[in-house]
Short mmCIF file of C-alpha atoms in Angstrom, two decimals:
data_model
loop_
_atom_site.label_atom_id
_atom_site.label_comp_id
_atom_site.label_asym_id
_atom_site.label_seq_id
_atom_site.Cartn_x
_atom_site.Cartn_y
_atom_site.Cartn_z
CA UNK A 1 1.48 -37.87 -36.27
CA UNK A 2 -0.89 -40.11 -33.90
CA UNK A 3 -3.65 -41.70 -36.28
CA UNK A 4 -6.34 -40.40 -34.07
CA UNK A 5 -5.29 -36.91 -33.91
CA UNK A 6 -7.39 -34.86 -36.88
CA UNK A 7 -4.73 -33.61 -39.11
CA UNK A 8 -6.66 -30.91 -41.16
CA UNK A 9 -7.10 -27.47 -39.24
CA UNK A 10 -10.20 -26.67 -41.56
CA UNK A 11 -12.27 -29.80 -40.13
CA UNK A 12 -14.71 -29.53 -37.17
CA UNK A 13 -12.82 -32.31 -35.56
CA UNK A 14 -9.70 -30.85 -35.51
CA UNK A 15 -10.84 -27.36 -34.02
CA UNK A 16 -12.73 -29.29 -31.30
CA UNK A 17 -9.43 -31.49 -30.71
CA UNK A 18 -7.73 -28.19 -30.41
CA UNK A 19 -9.11 -26.95 -27.27
CA UNK A 20 -9.61 -30.33 -25.70
CA UNK A 21 -7.34 -31.59 -22.68
CA UNK A 22 -6.14 -28.31 -22.12
CA UNK A 23 -4.36 -27.58 -18.29
CA UNK A 24 -4.47 -23.64 -18.35
CA UNK A 25 -1.80 -21.31 -16.82
CA UNK A 26 -0.49 -20.32 -13.53
CA UNK A 27 -2.22 -18.09 -11.11
CA UNK A 28 0.52 -15.86 -11.24
CA UNK A 29 0.72 -15.53 -15.25
CA UNK A 30 -3.11 -14.89 -15.26
CA UNK A 31 -2.98 -12.24 -12.59
CA UNK A 32 0.21 -10.50 -14.54
CA UNK A 33 -2.19 -10.45 -17.73
CA UNK A 34 -4.96 -9.17 -16.30
CA UNK A 35 -2.88 -6.28 -14.11
CA UNK A 36 -3.11 -4.66 -17.59
CA UNK A 37 -6.68 -3.83 -16.96
CA UNK A 38 -6.25 -2.21 -13.87
CA UNK A 39 -3.21 -0.45 -15.17
CA UNK A 40 -5.17 0.76 -18.28
CA UNK A 41 -7.91 2.28 -16.03
CA UNK A 42 -5.32 4.17 -13.95
CA UNK A 43 -3.53 5.75 -17.01
CA UNK A 44 -6.71 6.76 -18.50
CA UNK A 45 -7.82 8.47 -14.88
CA UNK A 46 -4.63 9.95 -14.54
CA UNK A 47 -4.44 11.49 -17.92
CA UNK A 48 -8.08 12.75 -17.68
CA UNK A 49 -7.69 14.20 -13.96
CA UNK A 50 -4.51 16.10 -14.98
CA UNK A 51 -6.64 17.64 -18.14
CA UNK A 52 -9.48 18.54 -15.96
CA UNK A 53 -7.64 20.20 -13.34
CA UNK A 54 -5.48 22.22 -15.68
CA UNK A 55 -8.64 23.72 -17.28
CA UNK A 56 -12.08 22.42 -16.00
CA UNK A 57 -14.08 25.16 -18.19
CA UNK A 58 -12.82 23.60 -21.53
CA UNK A 59 -12.61 20.13 -20.51
CA UNK A 60 -14.51 17.72 -22.86
CA UNK A 61 -14.00 13.72 -22.40
CA UNK A 62 -15.91 13.50 -25.19
CA UNK A 63 -13.50 14.70 -28.23
CA UNK A 64 -12.01 12.55 -30.84
CA UNK A 65 -8.86 12.68 -29.44
CA UNK A 66 -9.95 11.24 -26.17
CA UNK A 67 -11.85 8.69 -28.14
CA UNK A 68 -8.44 7.57 -29.65
CA UNK A 69 -6.45 7.59 -26.33
CA UNK A 70 -8.98 5.42 -24.98
CA UNK A 71 -9.16 3.16 -27.58
CA UNK A 72 -5.36 2.95 -27.42
CA UNK A 73 -4.96 2.78 -23.56
CA UNK A 74 -7.68 -0.04 -23.32
CA UNK A 75 -7.50 -2.09 -26.38
CA UNK A 76 -3.92 -2.37 -27.59
CA UNK A 77 -2.49 -3.64 -24.05
CA UNK A 78 -5.31 -5.87 -23.98
CA UNK A 79 -4.27 -7.14 -27.51
CA UNK A 80 -0.76 -7.29 -26.22
CA UNK A 81 -1.23 -8.98 -23.13
CA UNK A 82 -3.66 -11.72 -24.31
CA UNK A 83 -1.88 -12.99 -27.45
CA UNK A 84 1.47 -13.29 -25.64
CA UNK A 85 2.91 -10.63 -27.36
CA UNK A 86 5.01 -8.19 -25.65
CA UNK A 87 3.26 -8.40 -22.38
CA UNK A 88 6.15 -6.87 -20.22
CA UNK A 89 6.48 -4.13 -22.48
CA UNK A 90 2.87 -3.56 -22.02
CA UNK A 91 3.23 -3.15 -18.39
CA UNK A 92 6.22 -1.21 -18.48
CA UNK A 93 4.64 1.41 -20.99
CA UNK A 94 1.26 1.64 -18.78
CA UNK A 95 3.48 2.03 -15.61
CA UNK A 96 5.51 4.62 -17.13
CA UNK A 97 2.36 6.52 -18.71
CA UNK A 98 0.70 6.47 -15.55
CA UNK A 99 3.56 7.95 -13.25
CA UNK A 100 4.04 10.69 -15.94
CA UNK A 101 0.32 11.59 -15.98
CA UNK A 102 0.01 10.97 -11.95
CA UNK A 103 2.71 13.82 -11.10
CA UNK A 104 0.96 16.37 -13.46
CA UNK A 105 -1.98 16.02 -10.78
CA UNK A 106 -1.55 18.83 -8.35
CA UNK A 107 -2.00 18.34 -4.94
CA UNK A 108 -5.19 19.68 -3.63
CA UNK A 109 -4.89 22.65 -1.42
CA UNK A 110 -3.35 22.15 2.13
CA UNK A 111 -5.48 22.17 5.05
CA UNK A 112 -4.08 23.83 8.01
CA UNK A 113 -6.12 21.68 10.39
CA UNK A 114 -5.75 18.40 9.23
CA UNK A 115 -8.38 17.38 11.49
CA UNK A 116 -11.03 19.55 10.14
CA UNK A 117 -13.89 17.94 8.37
CA UNK A 118 -13.20 17.23 4.86
CA UNK A 119 -15.03 20.22 2.53
CA UNK A 120 -16.45 17.40 0.37
CA UNK A 121 -18.30 16.13 3.37
CA UNK A 122 -20.96 18.71 3.18
CA UNK A 123 -21.85 17.59 -0.54
CA UNK A 124 -22.57 14.10 0.42
CA UNK A 125 -24.69 15.24 3.12
CA UNK A 126 -26.71 17.52 0.96
CA UNK A 127 -27.19 14.95 -1.99
CA UNK A 128 -27.82 11.80 -0.02
CA UNK A 129 -31.33 10.45 -0.02
CA UNK A 130 -31.91 6.68 1.81
CA UNK A 131 -32.90 4.12 -1.17
CA UNK A 132 -31.32 6.41 -3.72
CA UNK A 133 -28.81 4.48 -5.99
CA UNK A 134 -26.71 6.93 -8.13
CA UNK A 135 -24.16 5.62 -10.97
CA UNK A 136 -20.64 4.52 -9.38
CA UNK A 137 -17.74 5.01 -11.92
CA UNK A 138 -15.72 2.35 -10.39
CA UNK A 139 -18.62 -0.29 -11.01
CA UNK A 140 -19.27 0.98 -14.59
CA UNK A 141 -15.48 0.49 -15.26
CA UNK A 142 -15.05 -2.87 -13.51
CA UNK A 143 -18.18 -4.20 -15.51
CA UNK A 144 -17.35 -3.15 -18.63
CA UNK A 145 -13.75 -4.05 -18.55
CA UNK A 146 -14.87 -7.64 -17.58
CA UNK A 147 -17.12 -7.52 -20.68
CA UNK A 148 -14.71 -6.33 -23.02
CA UNK A 149 -12.19 -9.23 -22.15
CA UNK A 150 -14.72 -11.81 -22.20
CA UNK A 151 -15.88 -10.64 -25.81
CA UNK A 152 -12.15 -10.44 -26.99
CA UNK A 153 -11.56 -14.01 -26.11
CA UNK A 154 -14.65 -15.79 -27.38
CA UNK A 155 -12.97 -15.18 -31.03
CA UNK A 156 -9.47 -14.89 -30.01
CA UNK A 157 -9.22 -18.52 -29.00
CA UNK A 158 -10.04 -19.78 -32.47
CA UNK A 159 -6.87 -18.32 -33.86
CA UNK A 160 -3.31 -19.31 -33.41
CA UNK A 161 -2.04 -16.23 -31.99
CA UNK A 162 -4.17 -16.84 -28.68
CA UNK A 163 -2.21 -18.91 -26.39
CA UNK A 164 -4.02 -22.13 -25.55
CA UNK A 165 -2.93 -21.88 -22.20
CA UNK A 166 -5.28 -18.95 -21.75
CA UNK A 167 -8.43 -20.96 -23.01
CA UNK A 168 -10.75 -22.97 -20.79
CA UNK A 169 -9.20 -26.03 -19.26
CA UNK A 170 -10.65 -29.66 -19.60
CA UNK A 171 -11.63 -30.43 -16.06
CA UNK A 172 -9.29 -29.11 -13.45
CA UNK A 173 -6.83 -25.85 -13.58
CA UNK A 174 -7.01 -22.15 -13.88
CA UNK A 175 -7.04 -20.07 -17.19
CA UNK A 176 -8.06 -16.31 -18.20
CA UNK A 177 -10.82 -17.76 -19.97
CA UNK A 178 -12.12 -19.76 -16.87
CA UNK A 179 -11.98 -16.39 -14.93
CA UNK A 180 -13.67 -14.54 -17.77
CA UNK A 181 -16.73 -16.69 -17.49
CA UNK A 182 -17.18 -16.46 -13.90
CA UNK A 183 -16.31 -12.95 -13.74
CA UNK A 184 -19.19 -12.37 -16.38
CA UNK A 185 -21.60 -14.13 -13.60
CA UNK A 186 -20.04 -12.10 -10.75
CA UNK A 187 -20.20 -8.93 -12.13
CA UNK A 188 -23.90 -9.68 -13.44
CA UNK A 189 -24.47 -10.42 -9.58
CA UNK A 190 -23.11 -7.11 -8.51
CA UNK A 191 -25.25 -4.93 -10.43
CA UNK A 192 -28.09 -7.40 -10.00
CA UNK A 193 -28.24 -6.42 -6.18
CA UNK A 194 -30.62 -3.71 -7.49
CA UNK A 195 -33.23 -6.26 -7.64
CA UNK A 196 -33.27 -6.81 -3.60
CA UNK A 197 -32.38 -3.60 -2.25
CA UNK A 198 -35.08 -1.34 -0.76
CA UNK A 199 -36.26 1.09 -3.44
CA UNK A 200 -37.36 4.95 -3.04
CA UNK A 201 -40.89 5.51 -4.44
CA UNK A 202 -42.61 9.12 -3.91
CA UNK A 203 -40.26 9.81 -0.96
CA UNK A 204 -40.80 6.38 0.59
CA UNK A 205 -39.00 2.84 0.71
CA UNK A 206 -40.25 0.20 -0.28
CA UNK A 207 -39.19 -3.45 -0.60
CA UNK A 208 -40.68 -5.90 -3.20
CA UNK A 209 -42.64 -8.59 -2.83
CA UNK A 210 -41.43 -12.31 -3.71
CA UNK A 211 -44.04 -12.25 -6.55
CA UNK A 212 -42.99 -8.89 -7.69
CA UNK A 213 -39.33 -10.30 -7.80
CA UNK A 214 -40.39 -13.36 -9.60
CA UNK A 215 -42.25 -11.46 -12.37
CA UNK A 216 -39.11 -9.25 -12.67
CA UNK A 217 -36.77 -12.21 -12.96
CA UNK A 218 -38.85 -13.95 -15.44
CA UNK A 219 -39.01 -10.58 -17.71
CA UNK A 220 -35.21 -10.53 -17.31
CA UNK A 221 -34.71 -14.44 -18.23
CA UNK A 222 -37.01 -14.89 -20.95
CA UNK A 223 -35.01 -13.47 -23.61
CA UNK A 224 -31.91 -14.90 -22.28
CA UNK A 225 -33.67 -18.19 -22.49
CA UNK A 226 -34.70 -17.63 -25.76
CA UNK A 227 -31.17 -16.72 -27.22
CA UNK A 228 -30.03 -19.87 -25.58
CA UNK A 229 -32.76 -21.93 -27.89
CA UNK A 230 -31.84 -19.94 -30.75
CA UNK A 231 -28.04 -20.64 -30.17
CA UNK A 232 -28.36 -24.26 -29.90
CA UNK A 233 -30.53 -24.50 -33.11
CA UNK A 234 -28.32 -22.12 -35.25
CA UNK A 235 -25.22 -24.29 -33.97
CA UNK A 236 -26.44 -27.54 -34.60
CA UNK A 237 -28.01 -26.34 -37.72
CA UNK A 238 -24.64 -25.35 -39.44
CA UNK A 239 -22.64 -28.29 -37.70
CA UNK A 240 -21.08 -25.71 -35.64
CA UNK A 241 -17.83 -26.97 -33.27
CA UNK A 242 -18.87 -27.52 -30.00
CA UNK A 243 -17.09 -28.93 -26.75
CA UNK A 244 -19.38 -31.12 -25.10
CA UNK A 245 -17.31 -31.10 -21.64
CA UNK A 246 -17.83 -27.37 -21.65
CA UNK A 247 -21.68 -27.25 -20.68
CA UNK A 248 -23.16 -30.30 -22.13
CA UNK A 249 -24.55 -31.64 -25.43
CA UNK A 250 -27.32 -29.07 -25.36
CA UNK A 251 -26.76 -26.74 -22.75
CA UNK A 252 -25.04 -23.37 -23.31
CA UNK A 253 -24.15 -20.35 -21.36
CA UNK A 254 -27.13 -18.57 -22.05
CA UNK A 255 -29.13 -20.95 -20.26
CA UNK A 256 -27.21 -20.81 -17.31
CA UNK A 257 -27.49 -17.07 -17.34
CA UNK A 258 -31.12 -17.06 -18.10
CA UNK A 259 -32.20 -19.06 -15.03
CA UNK A 260 -30.46 -17.09 -12.52
CA UNK A 261 -32.64 -14.24 -12.33
CA UNK A 262 -35.54 -17.01 -11.36
CA UNK A 263 -33.90 -18.75 -8.90
CA UNK A 264 -32.44 -15.50 -6.82
CA UNK A 265 -35.90 -14.85 -5.61
CA UNK A 266 -36.76 -18.47 -4.83
CA UNK A 267 -33.34 -18.43 -2.80
CA UNK A 268 -34.12 -15.40 -0.97
CA UNK A 269 -37.42 -16.31 0.12
CA UNK A 270 -35.90 -19.44 2.37
CA UNK A 271 -32.87 -17.33 3.71
CA UNK A 272 -32.30 -13.34 3.27
CA UNK A 273 -28.60 -13.33 3.90
CA UNK A 274 -27.13 -13.85 0.47
CA UNK A 275 -23.51 -14.37 1.80
CA UNK A 276 -24.83 -17.26 4.09
CA UNK A 277 -26.87 -18.82 1.13
CA UNK A 278 -24.02 -18.59 -1.12
CA UNK A 279 -21.42 -19.93 1.05
CA UNK A 280 -24.02 -23.14 2.23
CA UNK A 281 -24.68 -23.98 -1.15
CA UNK A 282 -20.90 -24.06 -2.17
CA UNK A 283 -20.01 -26.30 0.87
CA UNK A 284 -22.72 -28.84 0.32
CA UNK A 285 -22.39 -28.96 -3.32
CA UNK A 286 -18.59 -29.31 -2.67
CA UNK A 287 -19.13 -32.32 -0.06
CA UNK A 288 -21.28 -33.94 -2.50
CA UNK A 289 -18.84 -33.78 -5.19
CA UNK A 290 -15.91 -34.84 -2.79
CA UNK A 291 -17.27 -37.35 -0.21
CA UNK A 292 -19.84 -39.14 -2.60
CA UNK A 293 -20.03 -41.01 -5.84
CA UNK A 294 -21.11 -37.71 -7.56
CA UNK A 295 -17.85 -36.54 -8.41
CA UNK A 296 -16.93 -39.45 -10.06
CA UNK A 297 -20.03 -39.53 -12.13
CA UNK A 298 -19.72 -35.94 -13.12
CA UNK A 299 -16.45 -36.40 -14.37
CA UNK A 300 -16.47 -39.72 -16.16
CA UNK A 301 -20.19 -40.80 -17.00
CA UNK A 302 -21.42 -41.56 -20.54
CA UNK A 303 -23.87 -39.38 -21.91
CA UNK A 304 -26.84 -41.72 -22.24
CA UNK A 305 -29.65 -39.25 -21.24
CA UNK A 306 -30.67 -35.61 -21.25
CA UNK A 307 -29.02 -35.37 -17.74
CA UNK A 308 -26.10 -37.18 -17.94
CA UNK A 309 -25.45 -35.29 -21.63
CA UNK A 310 -26.04 -31.96 -19.90
CA UNK A 311 -24.38 -32.64 -16.54
CA UNK A 312 -21.76 -29.99 -16.59
CA UNK A 313 -24.50 -27.32 -17.23
CA UNK A 314 -27.11 -28.49 -14.94
CA UNK A 315 -24.54 -28.96 -12.09
CA UNK A 316 -22.25 -26.17 -12.61
CA UNK A 317 -25.32 -24.16 -12.17
CA UNK A 318 -25.51 -24.63 -8.60
CA UNK A 319 -21.80 -22.89 -8.33
CA UNK A 320 -22.55 -20.20 -10.78
CA UNK A 321 -25.64 -19.57 -8.59
CA UNK A 322 -23.88 -19.26 -5.43
CA UNK A 323 -21.21 -17.11 -7.24
CA UNK A 324 -24.17 -14.93 -8.55
CA UNK A 325 -25.18 -14.59 -4.88
CA UNK A 326 -21.85 -13.73 -3.77
CA UNK A 327 -21.76 -10.81 -6.40
CA UNK A 328 -25.12 -9.92 -4.90
CA UNK A 329 -23.91 -9.81 -1.62
CA UNK A 330 -21.00 -7.53 -2.68
CA UNK A 331 -23.21 -4.94 -4.63
CA UNK A 332 -25.35 -4.63 -1.53
CA UNK A 333 -22.46 -2.89 0.03
CA UNK A 334 -21.17 -0.92 -2.65
CA UNK A 335 -24.36 -0.01 -4.76
CA UNK A 336 -26.47 2.25 -2.21
CA UNK A 337 -25.50 5.85 -2.13
CA UNK A 338 -23.30 6.47 1.25
CA UNK A 339 -24.40 8.62 3.61
CA UNK A 340 -21.28 10.11 4.49
CA UNK A 341 -17.82 10.81 2.73
CA UNK A 342 -16.54 8.60 5.81
CA UNK A 343 -19.05 5.79 5.09
CA UNK A 344 -17.78 6.02 1.20
CA UNK A 345 -14.07 5.61 2.21
CA UNK A 346 -15.40 2.75 4.64
CA UNK A 347 -16.49 0.43 1.63
CA UNK A 348 -12.83 0.36 0.84
CA UNK A 349 -12.71 -1.67 4.05
CA UNK A 350 -15.86 -3.83 3.28
CA UNK A 351 -14.70 -4.78 -0.12
CA UNK A 352 -11.65 -5.69 1.20
CA UNK A 353 -12.91 -7.80 3.51
CA UNK A 354 -14.53 -10.06 0.80
CA UNK A 355 -11.36 -10.08 -1.18
CA UNK A 356 -10.02 -11.70 2.03
CA UNK A 357 -12.50 -13.95 2.95
CA UNK A 358 -12.67 -15.23 -0.66
CA UNK A 359 -8.78 -15.87 -0.67
CA UNK A 360 -8.78 -17.41 2.28
CA UNK A 361 -11.56 -19.77 1.23
CA UNK A 362 -9.72 -20.60 -1.86
CA UNK A 363 -6.57 -21.55 -0.23
CA UNK A 364 -8.54 -23.71 2.64
CA UNK A 365 -9.88 -25.80 -0.33
CA UNK A 366 -6.96 -25.86 -3.01
CA UNK A 367 -3.89 -26.22 -0.64
CA UNK A 368 -4.96 -27.30 2.75
CA UNK A 369 -8.05 -29.67 1.34
CA UNK A 370 -6.23 -30.03 -1.99
CA UNK A 371 -8.97 -29.76 -4.34
CA UNK A 372 -8.49 -28.14 -7.69
CA UNK A 373 -10.35 -25.26 -9.17
CA UNK A 374 -12.70 -26.55 -11.83
CA UNK A 375 -14.68 -24.23 -14.20
CA UNK A 376 -16.10 -27.32 -15.84
CA UNK A 377 -18.35 -28.00 -12.59
CA UNK A 378 -17.90 -24.67 -11.17
CA UNK A 379 -16.81 -26.30 -7.65
CA UNK A 380 -15.92 -23.90 -4.63
CA UNK A 381 -12.39 -23.35 -4.99
CA UNK A 382 -13.41 -22.04 -8.64
CA UNK A 383 -16.03 -19.99 -7.24
CA UNK A 384 -14.08 -18.45 -4.21
CA UNK A 385 -11.05 -17.98 -6.88
CA UNK A 386 -13.45 -15.85 -9.10
CA UNK A 387 -15.34 -13.92 -6.17
CA UNK A 388 -11.52 -13.09 -4.63
CA UNK A 389 -10.43 -11.97 -7.81
CA UNK A 390 -13.33 -9.88 -8.86
CA UNK A 391 -13.52 -8.43 -5.33
CA UNK A 392 -9.52 -7.43 -5.56
CA UNK A 393 -10.34 -5.51 -9.02
CA UNK A 394 -13.45 -3.72 -7.85
CA UNK A 395 -11.24 -2.61 -4.57
CA UNK A 396 -8.17 -1.73 -6.65
CA UNK A 397 -10.71 0.38 -8.92
CA UNK A 398 -12.20 2.20 -5.90
CA UNK A 399 -8.65 2.79 -4.51
CA UNK A 400 -7.31 4.67 -7.93
CA UNK A 401 -10.42 6.54 -8.13
CA UNK A 402 -10.32 7.65 -4.17
CA UNK A 403 -6.46 8.49 -5.02
CA UNK A 404 -7.00 10.43 -8.04
CA UNK A 405 -10.09 12.67 -7.19
CA UNK A 406 -8.74 13.22 -3.36
CA UNK A 407 -5.81 15.16 -5.39
CA UNK A 408 -8.51 17.83 -7.12
CA UNK A 409 -9.46 20.83 -5.24
CA UNK A 410 -12.76 20.24 -3.30
CA UNK A 411 -14.85 22.85 -5.68
CA UNK A 412 -13.85 20.57 -8.79
CA UNK A 413 -14.27 17.23 -6.56
CA UNK A 414 -17.87 18.07 -5.23
CA UNK A 415 -19.85 18.50 -8.44
CA UNK A 416 -19.84 19.87 -12.09
CA UNK A 417 -17.97 17.06 -13.69
CA UNK A 418 -18.57 17.15 -17.20
CA UNK A 419 -19.52 13.85 -19.36
CA UNK A 420 -16.34 11.61 -19.70
CA UNK A 421 -14.77 12.63 -16.46
CA UNK A 422 -16.17 9.75 -14.68
CA UNK A 423 -16.00 6.70 -17.15
CA UNK A 424 -14.39 6.53 -20.67
CA UNK A 425 -16.85 6.41 -23.40
CA UNK A 426 -16.37 3.25 -24.72
CA UNK A 427 -16.40 1.68 -21.37
CA UNK A 428 -19.63 3.62 -20.50
CA UNK A 429 -21.43 2.33 -23.81
CA UNK A 430 -20.57 -1.26 -23.29
CA UNK A 431 -21.71 -1.14 -19.77
CA UNK A 432 -25.24 0.27 -20.30
CA UNK A 433 -25.76 -2.31 -23.25
CA UNK A 434 -23.66 -5.12 -21.91
CA UNK A 435 -25.97 -8.00 -23.25
CA UNK A 436 -26.17 -6.43 -26.38
CA UNK A 437 -22.56 -6.38 -26.68
CA UNK A 438 -22.29 -9.88 -25.62
CA UNK A 439 -24.90 -11.02 -28.07
CA UNK A 440 -23.21 -8.95 -31.01
CA UNK A 441 -19.97 -10.75 -30.03
CA UNK A 442 -21.39 -14.10 -30.09
CA UNK A 443 -23.02 -13.60 -33.56
CA UNK A 444 -19.89 -11.99 -35.25
CA UNK A 445 -17.67 -14.96 -33.77
CA UNK A 446 -19.95 -17.57 -35.47
CA UNK A 447 -20.20 -15.38 -38.37
CA UNK A 448 -16.45 -15.22 -38.71
CA UNK A 449 -15.69 -19.00 -38.14
CA UNK A 450 -18.12 -19.76 -40.79
CA UNK A 451 -16.74 -17.65 -43.26
CA UNK A 452 -13.00 -17.80 -42.54
CA UNK A 453 -10.71 -20.56 -41.66
CA UNK A 454 -9.09 -18.76 -38.67
CA UNK A 455 -6.54 -21.46 -37.83
CA UNK A 456 -4.83 -20.84 -41.22
CA UNK A 457 -4.62 -17.07 -41.03
CA UNK A 458 -1.10 -15.64 -40.50
CA UNK A 459 -0.24 -13.42 -37.43
CA UNK A 460 -0.81 -10.23 -39.18
CA UNK A 461 -4.35 -11.32 -40.64
CA UNK A 462 -5.07 -12.84 -37.36
CA UNK A 463 -4.27 -9.47 -35.53
CA UNK A 464 -6.51 -7.67 -38.33
CA UNK A 465 -9.44 -9.59 -38.00
CA UNK A 466 -9.50 -9.59 -34.15
CA UNK A 467 -9.19 -5.72 -34.27
CA UNK A 468 -11.83 -5.22 -36.68
CA UNK A 469 -14.12 -7.78 -34.50
CA UNK A 470 -13.59 -5.54 -31.55
CA UNK A 471 -14.39 -2.44 -33.09
CA UNK A 472 -17.38 -4.22 -34.44
CA UNK A 473 -18.75 -5.74 -31.29
CA UNK A 474 -18.46 -2.38 -29.73
CA UNK A 475 -19.83 -0.18 -32.69
CA UNK A 476 -23.63 -1.16 -32.00
CA UNK A 477 -22.96 0.02 -28.06
CA UNK A 478 -21.55 3.13 -29.10
CA UNK A 479 -24.14 4.10 -31.28
CA UNK A 480 -27.06 2.98 -28.99
CA UNK A 481 -25.38 5.06 -26.42
CA UNK A 482 -24.74 8.37 -28.61
CA UNK A 483 -28.62 8.25 -29.09
CA UNK A 484 -29.58 7.54 -25.71
CA UNK A 485 -30.85 4.07 -26.18
CA UNK A 486 -30.58 1.51 -23.41
CA UNK A 487 -31.47 -2.07 -24.38
CA UNK A 488 -29.65 -4.02 -21.96
#
């Protein structure tokens, strides 16, 4: 063995060495693994719609049977895919199950005049009000799935059952955890678009001033920044392992998340087109990194002062801010209620346009200009890859919802759907208390790593611990949801 390589897997040095200099995995493998997320939702949606169609009066999506099915269809495939066990088996089972339930959904009654207005159009016109934002099931599922994936990975990476090709790469490359970090920021931007949309107050449409937006941003940021300080103090006090090239010596992801809501109102005060602002930020940042000595300094500089010691966190913030703004621009498209049924369907085209634009930009930077994606510095190719993937995921979720719901008779498709039909309980609970879930997952990850030598666990022990951990970080969100409490 190389004498410079730590030999004891219980030491901090070994754990830091283990996740250093990783190259990641291919885009094809990453997207194949994460396709289980989409297929899980498709299976659940088809089964739920088939049951609801058979007996709408007695349908209940809040039974123990439904809860067990949700855990099975959303958690088991994720375990199998992310631990590199039976990925193709999981995909085959999900596809077969989805087809089985999809065939159980009868087609809606045939309309004699196919050019006649859709019967559901009237309900959209009657319920529409300018400035009104009602929950969108595809957004809830998309955001909760990304959170579930992120929380699972932050502990799983500390076990040998989790392939290191899925862990964060050192500098350039792609991996599932790299995509998870970016998706967390992008999805936060999508729902964060509420803060910049016109609001309906007492029947009037109002737009908040810069001062009100700054105050709201500070209220949102303060708790997250406090968590960042607390995490730094705790990790230093227990000598917890850390990878300096991830965010820097003192910086952590909570600082990045906490600064975003403060910077967004300031950026909007300069120019109010989020998409243009984000593109300019990325192009300028990438030009400075590629055409000036900044890129070499970012990659190789010694950590001699507070800036150089935390250069990953400080400079990657530019990319994450641009990514957050891209998410907000997409949120402006999909969050407000559609005025007509046709307008709702046209959103599929809008989201597809974002996906196509991001994909073309990614290929331009990566394959034409030869710039590899870097999560470490959140460069332009990385941000466009994350934006394209998330737009694609959202588009597929919307497409599944549109396809399945279009099979229901008009009287079932309009209104009166019971709780548990639109969104699975476990995902709805995570969605309404996402930051709480993320915080609990981080606390549990630290506690387990302190109490358990994760690298010495067998495969069975690892899977049992990861299963228990997943249920534990979901439990507070489920309890809060059941009692009607929404923290964040």
